[in-house]
Coordinates of C-alpha atoms in Angstrom, one line a residue:
M513 CA 108.6 88.8 124.5
K514 CA 110.1 89.0 121.0
S515 CA 108.8 91.6 118.6
I516 CA 108.0 90.9 115.0
I517 CA 106.8 93.0 112.0
I518 CA 104.8 91.4 109.3
T519 CA 103.9 93.3 106.1
G520 CA 100.9 92.5 104.0
A521 CA 99.0 91.1 107.0
S522 CA 95.5 91.9 105.8
S523 CA 94.9 88.5 104.1
G524 CA 96.4 85.2 103.0
I525 CA 99.9 84.2 104.1
G526 CA 100.5 87.4 106.0
K527 CA 97.3 87.2 108.1
E528 CA 97.8 83.5 109.0
T529 CA 101.4 84.3 109.9
A530 CA 100.4 87.1 112.2
K531 CA 97.8 84.8 113.9
L532 CA 100.3 82.1 114.5
F533 CA 103.0 84.3 116.0
A534 CA 100.4 86.1 118.2
L535 CA 99.2 82.7 119.5
K536 CA 102.8 81.7 120.2
G537 CA 103.3 84.8 122.4
F538 CA 105.2 87.2 120.1
K539 CA 104.5 90.9 120.1
V540 CA 103.2 91.2 116.6
F541 CA 103.1 94.4 114.5
A542 CA 100.6 93.5 111.7
T543 CA 100.9 96.0 108.9
A544 CA 99.0 96.6 105.7
R545 CA 97.3 99.3 103.7
N546 CA 93.9 98.2 104.8
V547 CA 93.8 98.3 108.6
Q548 CA 90.1 97.4 108.7
A549 CA 90.8 94.0 107.1
M550 CA 93.0 93.2 110.1
A551 CA 90.4 93.7 112.8
D552 CA 90.4 90.0 113.7
L553 CA 94.2 90.2 114.4
K554 CA 93.6 93.0 117.0
E555 CA 91.5 90.5 119.0
L556 CA 94.5 88.2 119.1
G557 CA 96.7 91.0 120.6
C558 CA 98.4 92.2 117.4
I559 CA 99.2 95.8 117.1
L560 CA 97.7 97.1 113.8
I561 CA 99.8 99.6 111.8
K562 CA 98.8 101.2 108.5
L563 CA 101.6 100.7 106.0
D564 CA 101.9 101.2 102.3
V565 CA 105.3 99.9 101.2
T566 CA 105.3 102.1 98.1
D567 CA 104.8 105.3 100.1
D568 CA 107.9 106.7 101.9
E569 CA 105.8 108.9 104.2
S570 CA 103.6 105.9 105.2
I571 CA 106.7 103.9 105.9
Q572 CA 108.2 106.6 108.1
K573 CA 105.0 107.1 110.0
A574 CA 104.5 103.4 110.5
F575 CA 108.0 102.9 111.9
K576 CA 107.6 105.9 114.2
Q577 CA 104.6 104.1 115.7
I578 CA 106.5 100.8 116.0
Y579 CA 109.6 102.2 117.7
E580 CA 107.4 104.1 120.1
S581 CA 106.0 100.7 121.2
T582 CA 109.3 98.7 121.2
S583 CA 113.0 99.5 121.2
V584 CA 113.9 96.2 119.5
V585 CA 112.6 94.5 116.4
D586 CA 113.7 90.9 116.5
I587 CA 112.1 89.6 113.3
L588 CA 110.9 91.3 110.1
I589 CA 108.8 89.3 107.7
N590 CA 108.5 91.0 104.3
N591 CA 105.3 89.4 102.9
A592 CA 103.6 92.3 101.0
G593 CA 103.4 91.6 97.3
F594 CA 101.1 91.2 94.3
S595 CA 101.1 89.8 90.8
Q596 CA 101.1 92.1 87.7
N597 CA 99.8 89.7 85.1
G598 CA 99.8 90.6 81.5
F599 CA 102.0 90.1 78.4
L600 CA 105.0 92.4 78.2
E601 CA 103.9 94.2 75.1
E602 CA 100.6 95.3 76.7
L603 CA 102.1 96.5 80.0
S604 CA 102.6 100.2 80.5
R605 CA 105.7 101.7 82.1
D606 CA 103.7 102.7 85.2
Q607 CA 102.4 99.1 85.5
L608 CA 105.9 97.7 85.3
L609 CA 107.2 100.2 87.8
H610 CA 104.4 99.5 90.3
Q611 CA 105.2 95.8 90.2
F612 CA 108.7 96.5 91.3
E613 CA 107.7 99.2 93.7
V614 CA 105.7 96.8 95.7
N615 CA 107.6 93.5 95.4
V616 CA 111.2 94.9 95.4
F617 CA 111.7 98.6 96.2
G618 CA 109.0 98.7 98.9
L619 CA 110.5 95.6 100.5
I620 CA 114.0 97.3 100.5
R621 CA 112.6 100.5 102.0
V622 CA 111.0 98.6 104.9
T623 CA 114.1 96.5 105.4
Q624 CA 116.3 99.6 105.7
Q625 CA 114.1 100.8 108.6
V626 CA 115.1 97.8 110.8
L627 CA 118.8 97.5 109.9
P628 CA 120.4 100.2 112.1
Q629 CA 118.6 98.8 115.2
M630 CA 119.4 95.2 114.4
R631 CA 123.0 96.0 113.8
S632 CA 123.2 97.8 117.1
S633 CA 121.6 94.8 118.9
G634 CA 123.9 92.4 117.2
Y635 CA 121.1 90.1 116.1
G636 CA 117.9 89.9 114.1
L637 CA 116.2 87.8 111.5
I638 CA 114.7 89.0 108.1
I639 CA 112.4 86.6 106.3
N640 CA 111.5 87.5 102.7
V641 CA 108.5 85.8 101.2
G642 CA 109.4 85.1 97.7
S643 CA 107.9 82.5 95.3
M644 CA 108.8 79.5 93.2
G645 CA 108.3 82.1 90.5
G646 CA 111.8 83.3 91.3
D647 CA 113.1 80.1 89.7
F648 CA 111.3 80.1 86.3
T649 CA 109.1 82.3 84.2
T650 CA 105.8 81.8 82.4
P651 CA 104.4 83.9 79.6
G652 CA 101.6 86.2 80.8
A653 CA 103.4 87.0 84.1
S654 CA 107.0 87.9 83.1
A655 CA 106.9 91.2 85.1
Y656 CA 105.9 89.3 88.3
H657 CA 108.5 86.7 87.8
A658 CA 111.2 89.3 87.1
S659 CA 110.3 91.0 90.5
K660 CA 110.7 87.6 92.2
Y661 CA 114.0 87.0 90.5
A662 CA 115.2 90.4 91.7
L663 CA 114.1 89.4 95.2
E664 CA 116.2 86.3 95.1
S665 CA 119.3 88.3 94.3
F666 CA 118.5 91.0 96.8
T667 CA 118.0 88.4 99.5
D668 CA 121.4 86.7 98.7
G669 CA 123.2 90.0 98.8
L670 CA 121.5 91.1 102.1
R671 CA 122.4 87.8 103.7
Q672 CA 126.0 88.2 102.8
E673 CA 126.2 91.8 103.9
L674 CA 124.6 91.2 107.3
K675 CA 126.2 88.0 108.4
G676 CA 129.0 89.8 110.2
F677 CA 126.5 91.7 112.2
G678 CA 124.7 88.6 113.6
I679 CA 121.7 89.2 111.4
K680 CA 120.2 86.2 109.6
V681 CA 118.3 86.3 106.3
S682 CA 116.0 83.6 104.9
L683 CA 113.9 83.3 101.8
I684 CA 110.5 81.5 101.8
K685 CA 109.6 80.1 98.4
P686 CA 106.0 78.6 98.3
G687 CA 104.4 76.9 95.4
G688 CA 100.7 77.5 94.6
V689 CA 98.8 78.8 97.6
A690 CA 95.0 78.9 97.9
T691 CA 94.6 82.6 98.7
N692 CA 93.1 85.7 97.1
F693 CA 96.5 86.4 95.5
I694 CA 95.3 85.6 92.0
N695 CA 91.9 87.4 92.4
N696 CA 93.8 90.5 93.6
A697 CA 96.3 90.2 90.7
A698 CA 96.3 93.2 88.4
F699 CA 95.6 92.4 84.7
P700 CA 95.7 95.2 82.1
L701 CA 92.5 95.8 80.2
P702 CA 92.8 94.4 76.6
V703 CA 93.2 97.0 73.9
K704 CA 91.4 96.9 70.5
G705 CA 93.2 94.5 68.2
N706 CA 95.3 93.0 71.0
P707 CA 97.0 89.9 69.6
Y708 CA 97.3 88.3 73.0
G709 CA 93.6 87.9 73.5
L710 CA 93.5 84.1 73.2
M711 CA 96.7 83.7 75.1
R712 CA 95.3 85.9 77.9
E713 CA 92.2 83.7 78.1
N714 CA 94.2 80.5 78.2
Y715 CA 96.5 82.0 80.8
Q716 CA 93.6 82.9 83.1
K717 CA 92.1 79.5 82.7
M718 CA 95.4 77.9 83.6
L719 CA 95.7 80.0 86.8
L720 CA 92.2 78.9 87.9
T721 CA 93.2 75.3 87.2
V722 CA 96.6 75.4 88.9
L723 CA 95.2 77.0 92.0
D724 CA 92.1 74.8 92.3
P725 CA 92.8 72.1 94.9
S726 CA 90.5 69.6 93.0
K727 CA 92.4 70.1 89.7
S728 CA 96.0 70.8 90.4
S729 CA 98.5 68.1 89.7
F730 CA 100.9 69.2 92.5
G731 CA 98.5 69.9 95.3
I732 CA 97.7 73.4 96.6
L733 CA 99.1 74.8 99.8
K734 CA 97.0 76.5 102.4
P735 CA 98.2 79.9 103.8
E736 CA 98.5 78.1 107.2
D737 CA 101.1 75.7 105.7
V738 CA 103.3 78.6 104.7
A739 CA 102.8 80.4 108.0
L740 CA 103.9 77.3 109.8
K741 CA 107.1 77.1 107.7
I742 CA 107.8 80.8 108.4
Y743 CA 107.3 80.2 112.1
K744 CA 109.6 77.2 112.2
T745 CA 112.3 79.2 110.3
A746 CA 111.9 82.0 112.7
I747 CA 112.5 79.9 115.8
S748 CA 115.3 77.8 114.4
K749 CA 118.8 78.4 115.8
K750 CA 120.2 78.0 112.3
P751 CA 117.5 79.2 109.8
V752 CA 117.6 77.6 106.4
T753 CA 118.5 80.3 103.8
R754 CA 116.0 79.0 101.2
V755 CA 112.8 77.2 102.2
R756 CA 110.9 75.7 99.3
I757 CA 107.4 74.7 100.2
G758 CA 105.2 72.4 98.2
A759 CA 105.8 69.8 95.4
S760 CA 105.7 72.4 92.6
A761 CA 108.3 74.6 94.3
K762 CA 110.7 71.7 94.4
F763 CA 109.8 69.8 91.2
I764 CA 109.7 72.5 88.6
P765 CA 113.1 74.1 89.4
F766 CA 114.6 70.6 89.5
V767 CA 113.3 69.8 86.0
K768 CA 114.4 73.1 84.7
R769 CA 118.0 72.4 85.7
L770 CA 118.0 69.1 83.8
I771 CA 116.7 70.3 80.4
S772 CA 117.6 73.0 77.9
D773 CA 115.8 76.4 77.9
N774 CA 114.1 75.6 74.6
T775 CA 112.8 72.3 76.0
F776 CA 111.6 74.0 79.1
D777 CA 109.9 76.8 77.1
A778 CA 108.1 74.2 74.9
M779 CA 106.9 72.4 78.1
I780 CA 105.6 75.6 79.6
I781 CA 103.9 76.8 76.4
K782 CA 102.2 73.4 75.9
Q783 CA 101.2 73.3 79.6
L784 CA 99.5 76.7 79.1
G785 CA 97.8 75.6 75.9
L786 CA 99.5 78.5 74.0
N787 CA 101.3 76.6 71.2
N788 CA 98.5 76.8 68.7
V789 CA 97.4 80.2 69.9
I790 CA 100.9 81.6 69.2
K791 CA 100.9 80.2 65.6
T792 CA 97.5 81.7 64.8
N793 CA 97.9 85.2 66.2

């Protein structure tokens, strides 16, 4: 029975991925800060582990539990992440740091925990759940996009570093997914006289539209759709290094490569309804 660790398994993509692998006979270590939210996974045979990817002590304790239950981790799925919405001028240093602590540095810390054992075994698979947001940026979420760009580079470097040890690395890049991701997204409280008020309002409306299956132009993915792609990547003899899921994840980066930065900026600003707002603020 192969062992797999999944971070951020308390909801959305992480939970559906844990369910699928458990049903397929894997030994699943489902990890998240909120263990209670994973109670249904325990009924499927998953081993629940409390893990906060931003807390070194929590990481050490979690992996102590994991390695007491298994000597080999075959697959690591780095899924934990969140979106720090907000315009750059209104984000504090602590808010920016937290965005990278969760989406980048926490992921690196967790990955470092499995590398010695995987190298010793001579095999293993690491799947990082990124986003189409690692290909382009929108105003109102530049911190989030920056963290996903960083994840792209980190994944490329990791894949190159580990190839000689028999360890494979893949990046999953879904488009819009119907989860609580946006509802859980942090958004700084507006300050008095904030010039981004109307932009913020339009940005939030855009998010609700883009992630509404009845309104989106590209179609919205279900968490199960992404989980299935992750599973197929995991069982493949030659996992694809980048897996783009959904029309938007494929179309928008393609268009961006064909046009200038200024043209792309204008397209995004118009799409968000920010062109007139910017002129009047």
